[in-house]
Amino acid sequence: MSAPATTAKDAAGAVDLAARGRKLGLLMTLPAQLLLVFIFAFPALMQIYISLTWWTPGDGTIWIYAYESFVWFDNYVELITSERLWEPIGRTMLILIVVVPVEFVIGFGLAVLFVDSFPGKRVFYSILLTPMMVVPAVAGYMFFMLFQSNGPINQILSLLTGTDVELVWLGDTTLAMIAVMIADIWQWTPLMFLILLAGILGVPEDQLKAATLLGANWGQKFWRIVLPRMRTVIIIAIVIRAVEAFKLFDVMYVMTKGGPGVATETISIYIYKLFKQLEWSYLAAVDLSILIALSVIAVIGMTLMAKAKQKRAGDVVD
Amino acid sequence: MSSIELVNLTKRFGDLVAVNELNLEIKDKEFVALLGPSGCGKTTTMNLIAGIENPDGGEVRFDGKNVGSVPLRKRGVGFVFQNYAIFTHMTTYKNLSFALEVRGLPRDEIDRRVHEIAKLLDLEDRLPVPAARLGVNEMQRLGIGRSAIANPQIFLLDEPLSNLDAAFRAVMRTELKHLQHQLGQTMVYVTHDQLEAMTMADRIAVMDMGVLQQYGTPLEVYNRPRNLFVARFMGSPSMNLLYCRLTESDGGRALDFDESGRVELHDEALLKQCASARNADLYFGMRPEDVELSPVTGDRGGLAMTVTFVEHIGARTIVHLRSAGHEVKAIERNDFDVDIGAPMEVSPKPGAGWLFDAATEIALGAG
């Protein structure tokens, strides 16, 4: 661009160039955009379409002809009024509410222990992280074996109590739930531990030293320096685990298949069963509703967090 | 208030002896600077006093009492970190109130003292601001205030001025000294900047390789360096040190500078130093400002040298001179006029020459 004066012709050329640039850009990103259409837009539209019908693959027609059984919002009305959906949601929430705090507390406790060095730290570190690496289906099978009536858990309990313990773990509605929770806690506490340890190690050592020199004891340092500085990491860890717990499927499916009866049927297992029963249009409606509900919750959550952050920044004395 | 005594203090990191058999006595309300190049053990010494590190040998005593078993947070030591270690997730107010809050003081007293110290440090209107938003100069004052608010008997500062810009550093040098008088605390100050040490400290402890080289008032350390290290380290440009041999003849004593010449000793101070020489190999030292330059006449008994470079630094002019095997810098008035290549006769001002044993590196007569 050597000429400072811009003539009309130059301007036209520039516009032309910009338009060509846009066209080129579109061409370059076209494969990615097409891919996006096929993995997101197309399935989403298809799902909405099917969810408004009573179509099932059992009809013998392909999905395009689903309009033949078009029923508007019948599926949505059914999922709101039917208890069949609310029960698995309730169970999923129960698991989430129990499992996430337990994992958080244990994970945090372990993370605090791992700040200072001790003999064998690296070995214990590896051991602690192993459960996370185990394929969930394998973990499920492992716990399935452990919780058998004549399995190791009952044997250990017998030894400890001195009486013959013959709990039917996976056959009892309450015990099955507990067993599943234990499996999840075993497998996912390490992730919580890992994230929180990173958070603790991210607290500047100087500040802790300074706090000690200013007379703070262990607890004061924890509440006033470590915890506030870890706020973001803690939120991230809990959100990740909560989302994962909501989707809980594999361990549980291998251990109980949602049983006994529907005692441990989570939302994922319920959806899987609908799929197997070929109730695909209803399934589409359920799926879409959950997606929308979670999105709304996520947006509300993020707005609240942003507001809280704004409030903190504006606080005169926190 | 508190005095500090270090007795045979030793700290090792693996094979490295960071602090070696250090003995130092700091009086109550004294301002002592630990001065030395990086890695000399000054910060380790400070950490040992504070209790951040534990000694491998020797004792730290406050008011004559060994504090080896007193945990870090009970030592009552104020500590200002090099990077200030401000609690950036809190407001300025909360930073200042921290030490009082963890002691469980009543809220109104905390409030009163926070405002008191904020006023002293000119931080009053910054109290509600998150500490992360303070400028570096304000953080520095906050770092001091946060420790000072608990009235520690002993105040330790680890290179607190090294992050500041040059202009503000000069201001803070005076401020700190002033503050120390106001707070009436014993202060130990770690620095590698001799100017900071000279201007602020009551006494300077010069350290190198974990060993105390000299301990004395700034003027003692500057005027009467105990060994070659201190002589080289203090002053800018540093002391001229010329290798020479002490010779004796019927006419008296003389220093033989090889090809640069031979100087008969008449100066009383130098003769006195020579009396304790156990070795003929010496270093002759003179401060650049104590060097006298004169046209070559041959009768003044100085060294014959040639001007190699003239450096104008504003208020003064530094003249670089050289002869076979020797180099000298001389500080002259800024209107000193001399050509490069001009021959000059170099001699110390009366009473301003120092002799060091070349083998032991210790000043003659320093004991």
XYZ file of C-alpha atoms in Angstrom:
685
model
C 0.000 0.000 0.000
C 2.330 2.701 -1.226
C -0.186 5.195 -2.604
C -1.780 7.239 0.160
C -4.646 8.523 -2.033
C -7.477 6.090 -2.579
C -9.290 6.362 -5.890
C -12.737 4.993 -6.536
C -11.212 2.257 -8.609
C -8.919 1.289 -5.774
C -11.847 1.180 -3.409
C -13.782 -1.025 -5.765
C -10.753 -3.260 -6.036
C -10.523 -3.438 -2.268
C -14.158 -4.415 -1.957
C -13.655 -6.985 -4.649
C -10.640 -8.297 -2.817
C -12.532 -8.478 0.475
C -15.399 -10.327 -1.200
C -12.974 -12.739 -2.770
C -11.310 -13.185 0.603
C -14.664 -14.034 2.142
C -15.432 -16.505 -0.600
C -12.056 -18.128 -0.189
C -12.548 -18.296 3.563
C -15.925 -19.960 3.085
C -14.420 -22.505 0.713
C -11.591 -23.253 3.085
C -13.882 -23.843 6.044
C -16.568 -25.628 4.032
C -15.476 -29.156 4.968
C -15.549 -28.274 8.642
C -18.898 -26.540 8.280
C -20.376 -29.504 6.442
C -19.079 -31.778 9.149
C -20.708 -29.568 11.765
C -24.000 -29.703 9.879
C -23.881 -33.484 9.824
C -22.806 -34.048 13.400
C -24.918 -31.356 14.988
C -27.540 -29.573 12.930
C -28.867 -32.588 11.051
C -29.224 -34.905 14.076
C -30.762 -32.121 16.125
C -33.383 -31.348 13.513
C -34.026 -35.066 12.992
C -34.453 -35.527 16.717
C -36.935 -32.669 17.003
C -38.853 -34.053 14.028
C -39.051 -37.587 15.379
C -39.919 -36.416 18.895
C -43.142 -34.940 17.483
C -44.309 -38.308 16.153
C -45.040 -41.817 17.367
C -42.627 -43.308 14.922
C -40.604 -46.364 15.917
C -38.306 -48.494 13.807
C -40.771 -51.292 14.507
C -43.216 -49.606 12.097
C -41.258 -50.887 9.167
C -41.116 -47.414 7.581
C -37.992 -45.278 7.458
C -37.834 -42.232 9.685
C -38.569 -39.785 6.855
C -42.159 -41.061 6.819
C -42.529 -40.462 10.540
C -44.995 -37.613 9.768
C -47.581 -40.307 9.111
C -47.905 -40.640 12.914
C -47.464 -36.941 13.683
C -48.820 -36.206 17.191
C -47.475 -32.733 18.005
C -46.383 -32.611 21.646
C -47.910 -35.844 22.927
C -44.509 -37.288 23.801
C -43.601 -34.199 25.821
C -46.888 -34.219 27.672
C -46.330 -37.868 28.475
C -42.796 -37.379 29.829
C -43.917 -34.561 32.096
C -46.943 -36.424 33.473
C -45.421 -39.909 33.615
C -43.665 -40.905 36.825
C -41.655 -43.333 34.791
C -39.241 -40.502 33.889
C -39.104 -38.662 37.209
C -37.995 -41.707 39.170
C -34.715 -42.258 37.300
C -34.064 -38.515 37.450
C -34.613 -38.581 41.205
C -32.265 -41.544 41.604
C -29.643 -39.874 39.461
C -29.875 -36.731 41.566
C -29.616 -38.777 44.767
C -26.449 -40.459 43.518
C -25.053 -37.109 42.446
C -25.848 -35.455 45.778
C -24.206 -38.241 47.774
C -21.303 -39.119 45.553
C -19.957 -35.691 44.577
C -19.581 -34.281 48.124
C -18.020 -37.525 49.369
C -15.560 -37.529 46.488
C -14.845 -33.860 47.129
C -14.123 -34.317 50.821
C -11.957 -37.410 50.357
C -10.206 -35.924 47.335
C -9.508 -32.665 49.167
C -8.237 -34.501 52.219
C -5.877 -36.587 50.115
C -4.734 -33.512 48.196
C -3.858 -31.748 51.455
C -1.844 -34.800 52.531
C 0.052 -34.776 49.253
C 1.257 -31.184 49.553
C 4.120 -32.108 51.858
C 6.526 -34.840 50.884
C 6.597 -38.151 52.740
C 8.341 -41.457 52.070
C 6.757 -43.355 49.217
C 4.800 -40.337 47.998
C 5.259 -41.170 44.327
C 4.181 -44.766 44.787
C 1.028 -43.742 46.658
C 0.377 -41.091 44.052
C 0.410 -43.689 41.272
C -1.738 -46.088 43.275
C -4.256 -43.341 43.979
C -4.594 -42.441 40.334
C -5.028 -46.016 39.113
C -8.817 -46.338 39.622
C -9.351 -43.454 37.221
C -7.462 -45.334 34.511
C -9.523 -48.500 34.838
C -12.075 -48.954 32.046
C -15.468 -48.302 33.718
C -16.928 -51.562 32.427
C -14.012 -53.439 33.991
C -14.461 -51.518 37.234
C -18.140 -52.398 37.132
C -17.384 -56.069 36.699
C -14.794 -55.881 39.495
C -17.339 -54.451 41.922
C -19.950 -56.908 40.642
C -17.615 -59.697 41.794
C -16.667 -57.966 45.047
C -20.282 -57.494 46.088
C -21.427 -61.078 45.463
C -23.082 -62.693 48.480
C -20.082 -64.977 48.892
C -17.696 -62.317 47.628
C -14.742 -60.626 49.315
C -16.720 -57.726 50.786
C -19.007 -60.002 52.780
C -16.030 -62.151 53.776
C -14.126 -59.130 55.074
C -17.208 -57.881 56.929
C -17.610 -61.345 58.475
C -14.015 -61.289 59.638
C -14.359 -57.809 61.107
C -17.650 -58.412 62.900
C -17.007 -62.040 63.830
C -20.453 -63.043 62.599
C -21.519 -64.491 59.304
C -22.404 -61.567 57.075
C -24.429 -62.617 54.072
C -25.701 -59.402 52.656
C -27.257 -59.658 49.231
C -25.679 -56.436 48.102
C -26.845 -56.263 44.529
C -30.212 -57.854 45.231
C -31.376 -55.385 47.851
C -32.793 -52.060 46.699
C -30.943 -49.952 49.286
C -27.712 -51.947 49.369
C -27.490 -52.000 45.581
C -27.627 -48.213 45.564
C -24.875 -48.053 48.207
C -22.736 -50.529 46.288
C -23.048 -48.506 43.117
C -22.159 -45.315 44.960
C -19.085 -46.963 46.484
C -17.960 -48.043 43.028
C -18.339 -44.544 41.667
C -16.549 -43.004 44.643
C -13.719 -45.514 44.231
C -13.316 -44.715 40.582
C -13.716 -40.946 40.534
C -12.277 -39.655 43.818
C -8.841 -39.738 42.119
C -9.982 -37.196 39.532
C -11.204 -34.898 42.290
C -7.903 -35.459 44.101
C -5.877 -34.650 41.004
C -7.703 -31.406 40.194
C -7.695 -30.227 43.821
C -4.023 -31.097 44.299
C -3.184 -28.962 41.280
C -5.245 -26.197 42.869
C -3.500 -26.461 46.231
C -0.069 -26.514 44.627
C -1.095 -23.390 42.738
C -1.398 -21.435 45.986
C 1.786 -19.348 46.151
C 4.159 -20.718 48.763
C 5.301 -17.206 49.627
C 1.819 -16.242 50.716
C 1.561 -19.234 53.012
C 4.971 -18.407 54.461
C 3.951 -14.796 54.887
C 0.735 -15.863 56.620
C 2.694 -18.094 59.001
C 5.092 -15.273 59.798
C 2.106 -13.037 60.477
C 1.009 -15.546 63.098
C -1.623 -17.584 61.273
C -2.039 -21.190 62.333
C -2.817 -24.105 60.018
C -6.582 -23.614 60.056
C -6.393 -19.877 59.545
C -4.096 -20.342 56.579
C -6.485 -22.907 55.144
C -9.624 -20.791 55.485
C -8.115 -17.429 54.662
C -5.525 -18.225 51.980
C -5.873 -21.731 50.538
C -9.644 -21.991 50.210
C -10.348 -18.537 48.741
C -7.532 -18.974 46.257
C -8.910 -22.375 45.209
C -12.465 -21.193 44.655
C -12.329 -21.502 40.874
C -10.607 -24.874 40.912
C -13.136 -26.215 43.421
C -16.061 -25.072 41.282
C -14.514 -26.658 38.192
C -13.857 -29.952 39.995
C -17.392 -30.147 41.360
C -19.008 -29.220 38.054
C -16.973 -31.806 36.138
C -17.861 -34.529 38.607
C -21.518 -33.503 38.846
C -21.917 -33.619 35.069
C -20.183 -36.993 34.929
C -22.263 -38.359 37.795
C -25.425 -37.251 36.019
C -24.397 -39.317 33.019
C -23.497 -42.349 35.155
C -24.030 -45.494 33.099
C -21.338 -48.061 32.476
C -20.263 -49.117 35.967
C -23.838 -49.308 37.029
C -25.069 -51.156 33.956
C -22.451 -53.852 34.444
C -23.129 -54.145 38.185
C -26.918 -54.051 38.389
C -28.417 -53.293 34.978
C -30.488 -50.777 36.919
C -31.816 -53.471 39.201
C -33.040 -54.993 41.351
C -36.198 -53.956 39.511
C -35.557 -50.317 38.786
C -33.855 -49.602 42.140
C -30.650 -48.303 40.610
C -32.003 -47.168 37.288
C -30.395 -43.843 36.434
C -31.463 -41.554 33.681
C -28.841 -42.985 31.317
C -29.947 -46.549 31.945
C -33.584 -45.566 31.527
C -32.783 -43.965 28.174
C -30.854 -47.036 27.127
C -33.855 -49.208 27.980
C -36.149 -46.992 25.919
C -33.723 -47.414 23.063
C -33.809 -51.184 23.396
C -37.616 -51.111 23.515
C -37.524 -49.194 20.212
C -39.482 -46.272 21.702
C -37.352 -43.905 19.689
C -39.742 -41.005 19.274
C -40.428 -40.831 23.013
C -36.695 -41.256 23.627
C -35.998 -38.292 21.321
C -38.369 -36.159 23.372
C -36.806 -37.249 26.682
C -33.302 -36.636 25.420
C -34.095 -33.216 24.063
C -35.873 -32.177 27.258
C -32.908 -33.193 29.400
C -30.531 -31.333 27.109
C -32.646 -28.182 27.312
C -33.097 -28.484 31.077
C -29.367 -28.920 31.653
C -28.570 -26.015 29.349
C -30.950 -23.757 31.241
C -29.425 -24.834 34.565
C -25.931 -24.249 33.204
C -26.807 -20.761 31.924
C -28.429 -19.811 35.241
C -25.431 -21.173 37.119
C -22.936 -19.284 35.018
C -24.925 -16.054 35.314
C -25.024 -16.420 39.093
C -21.282 -17.067 39.189
C -20.537 -14.046 37.031
C -22.751 -11.913 39.277
C -21.045 -13.206 42.408
C -17.659 -12.441 40.906
C -18.758 -8.941 40.018
C -20.059 -8.426 43.517
C -16.788 -9.629 45.061
C -14.734 -7.293 42.884
C -16.926 -4.375 43.920
C -16.955 -5.226 47.593
C -15.545 -2.575 49.857
C -14.390 -4.982 52.511
C -14.812 -8.627 51.662
C 12.393 -4.667 71.971
C 14.916 -7.172 71.003
C 18.537 -7.834 70.262
C 19.657 -10.644 67.975
C 22.648 -12.854 68.429
C 23.865 -15.414 65.939
C 26.254 -17.939 67.436
C 28.276 -20.265 65.169
C 25.282 -20.406 62.874
C 25.684 -22.977 60.102
C 23.356 -24.051 57.306
C 24.098 -26.577 54.577
C 22.151 -27.433 51.444
C 23.614 -30.772 50.397
C 27.301 -30.151 49.802
C 26.884 -26.415 49.740
C 27.596 -24.589 52.961
C 25.277 -21.622 52.650
C 26.138 -20.122 56.028
C 29.354 -21.083 57.737
C 29.982 -20.579 61.469
C 28.397 -17.152 61.437
C 28.725 -15.013 64.524
C 26.841 -11.747 64.527
C 25.434 -9.552 67.222
C 22.704 -7.061 66.425
C 21.789 -4.567 69.098
C 18.303 -3.547 70.082
C 16.805 -0.986 67.647
C 19.782 -1.300 65.381
C 19.440 -1.265 61.594
C 21.815 -3.843 60.173
C 22.298 -4.567 56.495
C 23.421 -7.998 55.325
C 25.348 -7.145 52.208
C 26.915 -9.421 49.638
C 26.721 -10.749 46.088
C 24.002 -13.251 45.183
C 24.639 -16.648 46.707
C 26.664 -15.262 49.587
C 24.280 -16.654 52.200
C 22.619 -13.412 53.235
C 19.072 -14.499 52.490
C 19.679 -17.859 54.153
C 20.918 -16.009 57.227
C 17.726 -13.970 57.208
C 15.584 -17.099 56.845
C 17.453 -18.657 59.769
C 16.702 -15.626 61.929
C 13.021 -15.715 60.939
C 12.804 -19.472 61.426
C 11.873 -20.238 57.817
C 14.973 -22.440 57.719
C 16.376 -24.481 60.573
C 20.111 -24.271 61.238
C 22.372 -27.311 60.958
C 24.500 -25.922 63.752
C 24.708 -22.977 66.076
C 22.019 -20.831 67.632
C 19.819 -17.847 66.955
C 19.201 -15.862 70.130
C 16.684 -13.104 70.712
C 17.500 -11.113 73.854
C 19.977 -13.812 74.812
C 17.414 -16.609 74.578
C 17.831 -19.408 72.044
C 14.776 -19.372 69.789
C 15.627 -22.613 67.993
C 12.570 -24.350 69.392
C 10.184 -21.438 68.842
C 7.980 -22.189 65.814
C 7.883 -19.803 62.899
C 4.582 -18.198 63.720
C 5.435 -17.534 67.347
C 8.770 -15.835 66.783
C 7.221 -12.406 66.533
C 9.299 -11.524 63.539
C 8.107 -9.165 60.833
C 9.210 -10.293 57.406
C 8.976 -8.396 54.137
C 9.483 -10.614 51.125
C 11.363 -9.591 48.035
C 8.145 -9.965 46.012
C 6.076 -8.733 49.006
C 3.858 -11.868 48.936
C 0.779 -9.692 49.154
C -2.509 -11.592 49.577
C -3.838 -10.608 46.175
C -7.248 -12.161 46.773
C -7.947 -9.681 49.571
C -8.391 -5.948 49.824
C -5.644 -3.704 51.127
C -7.588 -3.428 54.378
C -7.773 -7.188 54.803
C -4.068 -7.534 54.118
C -3.301 -5.057 56.869
C -5.770 -6.549 59.318
C -4.627 -10.139 58.711
C -2.018 -10.320 61.470
C -4.431 -8.815 64.005
C -7.373 -10.966 62.949
C -5.477 -14.213 63.332
C -4.584 -13.057 66.837
C -8.274 -12.617 67.551
C -8.166 -8.929 68.478
C -11.449 -7.045 68.883
C -12.844 -5.579 65.690
C -12.717 -1.912 66.727
C -9.085 -2.176 67.773
C -8.204 -3.834 64.484
C -9.985 -1.054 62.638
C -8.167 1.640 64.603
C -4.745 0.116 64.047
C -5.354 -0.547 60.358
C -6.201 3.110 59.821
C -3.233 4.161 61.917
C -0.718 2.185 59.877
C -2.440 3.042 56.586
C -2.070 6.723 57.445
C 1.585 6.251 58.290
C 2.222 4.538 54.963
C -0.043 6.800 52.925
C -2.350 3.927 51.997
C -5.549 5.273 53.565
C -7.483 5.878 50.358
C -6.361 2.504 48.985
C -7.860 0.500 51.875
C -10.997 -0.683 50.025
C -9.101 -1.530 46.845
C -8.286 -5.176 46.066
C -4.584 -5.551 46.773
C -4.017 -7.036 43.330
C -4.780 -3.638 41.825
C -2.133 -1.734 43.768
C 0.923 -0.357 42.036
C 4.261 -1.929 42.852
C 5.250 0.992 45.073
C 2.022 0.684 47.038
C 2.454 -3.082 47.332
C 5.876 -2.460 48.778
C 4.466 -0.189 51.463
C 1.631 -2.639 52.065
C 4.180 -5.439 52.500
C 5.889 -3.418 55.198
C 2.658 -2.269 56.817
C 1.183 -5.749 56.926
C 4.138 -6.909 59.029
C 4.561 -3.719 61.019
C 0.962 -3.632 62.269
C 1.587 -6.449 64.735
C 4.491 -4.480 66.236
C 7.080 -7.187 65.726
C 10.177 -6.729 67.843
C 12.352 -7.727 64.945
C 11.817 -6.712 61.388
C 13.466 -8.567 58.523
C 13.477 -7.193 54.995
C 14.587 -9.273 52.017
C 15.715 -6.942 49.232
C 12.483 -4.977 49.473
C 13.592 -2.272 47.073
C 14.917 -4.424 44.258
C 11.637 -4.399 42.307
C 11.210 -0.631 42.410
C 12.201 1.839 39.757
C 15.369 3.809 40.439
C 13.674 7.087 41.338
C 11.305 5.552 43.849
C 14.072 3.435 45.292
C 15.866 6.609 46.348
C 12.683 7.877 48.000
C 12.072 4.591 49.797
C 15.629 4.470 51.128
C 14.971 7.593 53.131
C 11.426 6.513 54.012
C 12.514 3.149 55.339
C 15.156 4.681 57.543
C 12.585 7.172 58.797
C 10.061 4.384 59.373
C 12.536 2.378 61.356
C 13.043 5.329 63.699
C 9.302 5.732 64.098
C 8.616 2.073 64.720
C 11.685 1.712 66.922
C 12.321 -1.846 65.810
C 15.417 -3.890 65.305
C 15.767 -4.207 61.571
C 17.788 -6.613 59.486
C 17.943 -5.758 55.850
C 19.238 -8.022 53.098
C 20.601 -6.369 49.990
C 23.191 -6.749 47.283
C 23.139 -3.002 46.698
C 25.952 -1.345 48.616
C 24.342 2.063 48.176
C 21.237 0.886 50.077
C 23.413 -0.603 52.782
C 25.588 2.494 53.075
C 22.696 4.946 53.225
C 20.380 3.111 55.603
C 22.261 0.789 57.876
C 23.734 1.526 61.291
C 26.060 -1.363 60.695
C 26.827 -3.461 57.642
C 27.647 -7.152 57.693
C 29.451 -7.991 54.461
C 29.152 -11.668 53.534
C 30.700 -13.865 50.901
C 30.510 -17.639 50.399
C 28.544 -18.001 53.620
C 31.266 -16.360 55.667
C 31.090 -13.005 57.399
C 33.794 -10.837 55.849
C 33.435 -7.701 57.886
C 30.988 -6.187 60.335
C 31.067 -2.508 61.099
C 29.561 0.907 60.492
C 29.215 1.903 56.829
C 32.201 4.209 57.095
C 34.364 1.605 58.812
C 33.558 -0.921 56.138
C 34.184 1.574 53.390
C 37.251 3.265 54.782
C 38.900 0.341 56.450
C 38.068 -2.848 54.510
C 39.260 -5.867 56.423
C 40.160 -7.933 53.396
C 40.413 -7.912 49.636
C 36.811 -9.047 49.127
C 35.358 -6.139 51.052
C 37.795 -3.757 49.382
C 36.642 -4.897 45.959
C 32.966 -5.128 46.832
C 32.452 -1.738 48.449
C 32.564 1.430 46.402
C 31.878 2.156 42.776
C 34.233 2.164 41.023
C 35.850 -0.190 43.482
C 39.181 0.202 45.191
C 42.305 0.033 43.016
C 44.325 -2.996 44.048
C 47.853 -3.288 42.732
C 50.094 -6.271 43.228
C 53.504 -5.327 44.678
C 56.390 -6.638 46.736
C 57.664 -5.202 49.952
C 61.405 -4.626 49.841
C 63.782 -3.387 52.448
C 66.967 -1.499 51.863
C 69.208 0.648 53.970
C 67.100 3.654 53.004
C 63.989 2.067 54.559
C 61.013 0.187 53.129
C 59.722 0.391 49.610
C 57.026 -1.192 47.461
C 58.232 -2.700 44.228
C 55.631 -2.502 41.442
C 57.915 -4.194 38.886
C 57.946 -2.191 35.674
C 55.502 0.387 36.992
C 58.113 1.607 39.407
C 59.297 1.459 42.949
C 57.849 3.594 45.669
C 59.733 4.530 48.793
C 57.490 4.450 51.811
C 57.372 7.650 53.816
C 53.687 7.727 54.716
C 53.355 6.944 58.384
C 50.135 4.997 58.088
C 51.590 2.757 55.411
C 54.785 2.193 57.384
C 52.705 1.157 60.353
C 50.813 -1.372 58.245
C 54.094 -2.704 56.857
C 55.269 -3.431 60.362
C 52.820 -6.307 60.593
C 53.635 -7.766 57.179
C 54.583 -11.425 57.376
C 54.921 -11.807 53.691
C 56.565 -9.770 50.951
C 53.730 -10.356 48.464
C 51.148 -7.644 48.927
C 48.315 -5.795 47.323
C 48.388 -2.045 47.513
C 44.933 -0.522 47.634
C 43.654 3.004 47.164
C 40.164 4.349 46.580
C 39.692 6.018 43.180
C 38.818 9.265 44.952
C 42.072 9.043 46.924
C 44.253 8.829 43.842
C 46.366 11.867 43.052
C 47.396 12.432 39.490
C 50.235 14.748 38.638
C 52.439 15.402 35.633
C 55.520 13.178 35.577
C 58.324 14.869 37.503
C 60.003 11.909 39.100
C 60.355 13.560 42.478
C 56.955 12.669 43.948
C 57.738 8.987 44.160
C 54.554 7.810 42.426
C 53.862 5.221 39.762
C 54.324 6.095 36.135
C 51.146 5.286 34.221
C 49.440 6.223 30.959
C 45.905 7.534 30.563
C 43.870 5.020 28.536
C 40.337 6.330 28.825
C 38.471 9.300 30.280
C 34.914 8.706 31.438
C 32.663 11.697 32.154
C 29.904 10.720 34.550
C 28.538 14.172 35.250
C 29.610 15.367 38.643
C 32.931 13.612 38.370
C 35.318 12.321 35.747
C 36.850 8.873 35.985
C 40.333 8.611 34.541
C 41.509 5.133 33.607
C 45.260 4.600 33.698
C 47.445 1.662 32.861
C 51.023 0.554 33.064
C 52.613 -2.860 32.609
C 50.459 -5.225 34.626
C 48.580 -2.575 36.596
C 45.379 -0.643 36.137
C 44.115 2.293 38.151
C 40.939 4.330 38.101
C 41.009 7.821 39.509
C 38.043 10.055 40.265
C 38.710 13.694 39.466
C 36.661 16.897 39.223
C 34.602 17.008 36.061
C 36.725 19.798 34.596
C 39.860 17.680 34.851
C 41.458 17.904 31.454
C 43.803 15.234 30.218
C 44.558 13.602 26.887
C 44.431 9.898 26.255
C 47.953 8.581 26.111
C 49.318 11.230 28.439
C 51.819 9.970 31.020
C 50.850 10.597 34.617
C 52.325 10.033 37.993
C 49.940 8.165 40.283
C 50.140 8.310 44.052
C 47.700 7.967 46.956
C 46.672 10.907 49.080
C 48.498 10.895 52.414
C 47.075 8.314 54.764
C 44.821 6.836 52.099
C 46.750 3.755 51.051
C 46.001 0.243 52.292
C 48.069 -2.925 52.191
C 46.709 -6.456 51.993
C 48.567 -9.726 52.325
C 48.406 -11.345 48.881
C 48.247 -14.854 50.338
C 45.708 -14.441 53.134
C 43.926 -11.496 51.450
C 43.601 -9.849 54.870
C 44.432 -6.195 55.440
C 47.746 -5.607 57.173
C 47.235 -4.494 60.728
C 43.615 -5.702 60.699
C 44.482 -8.583 63.016
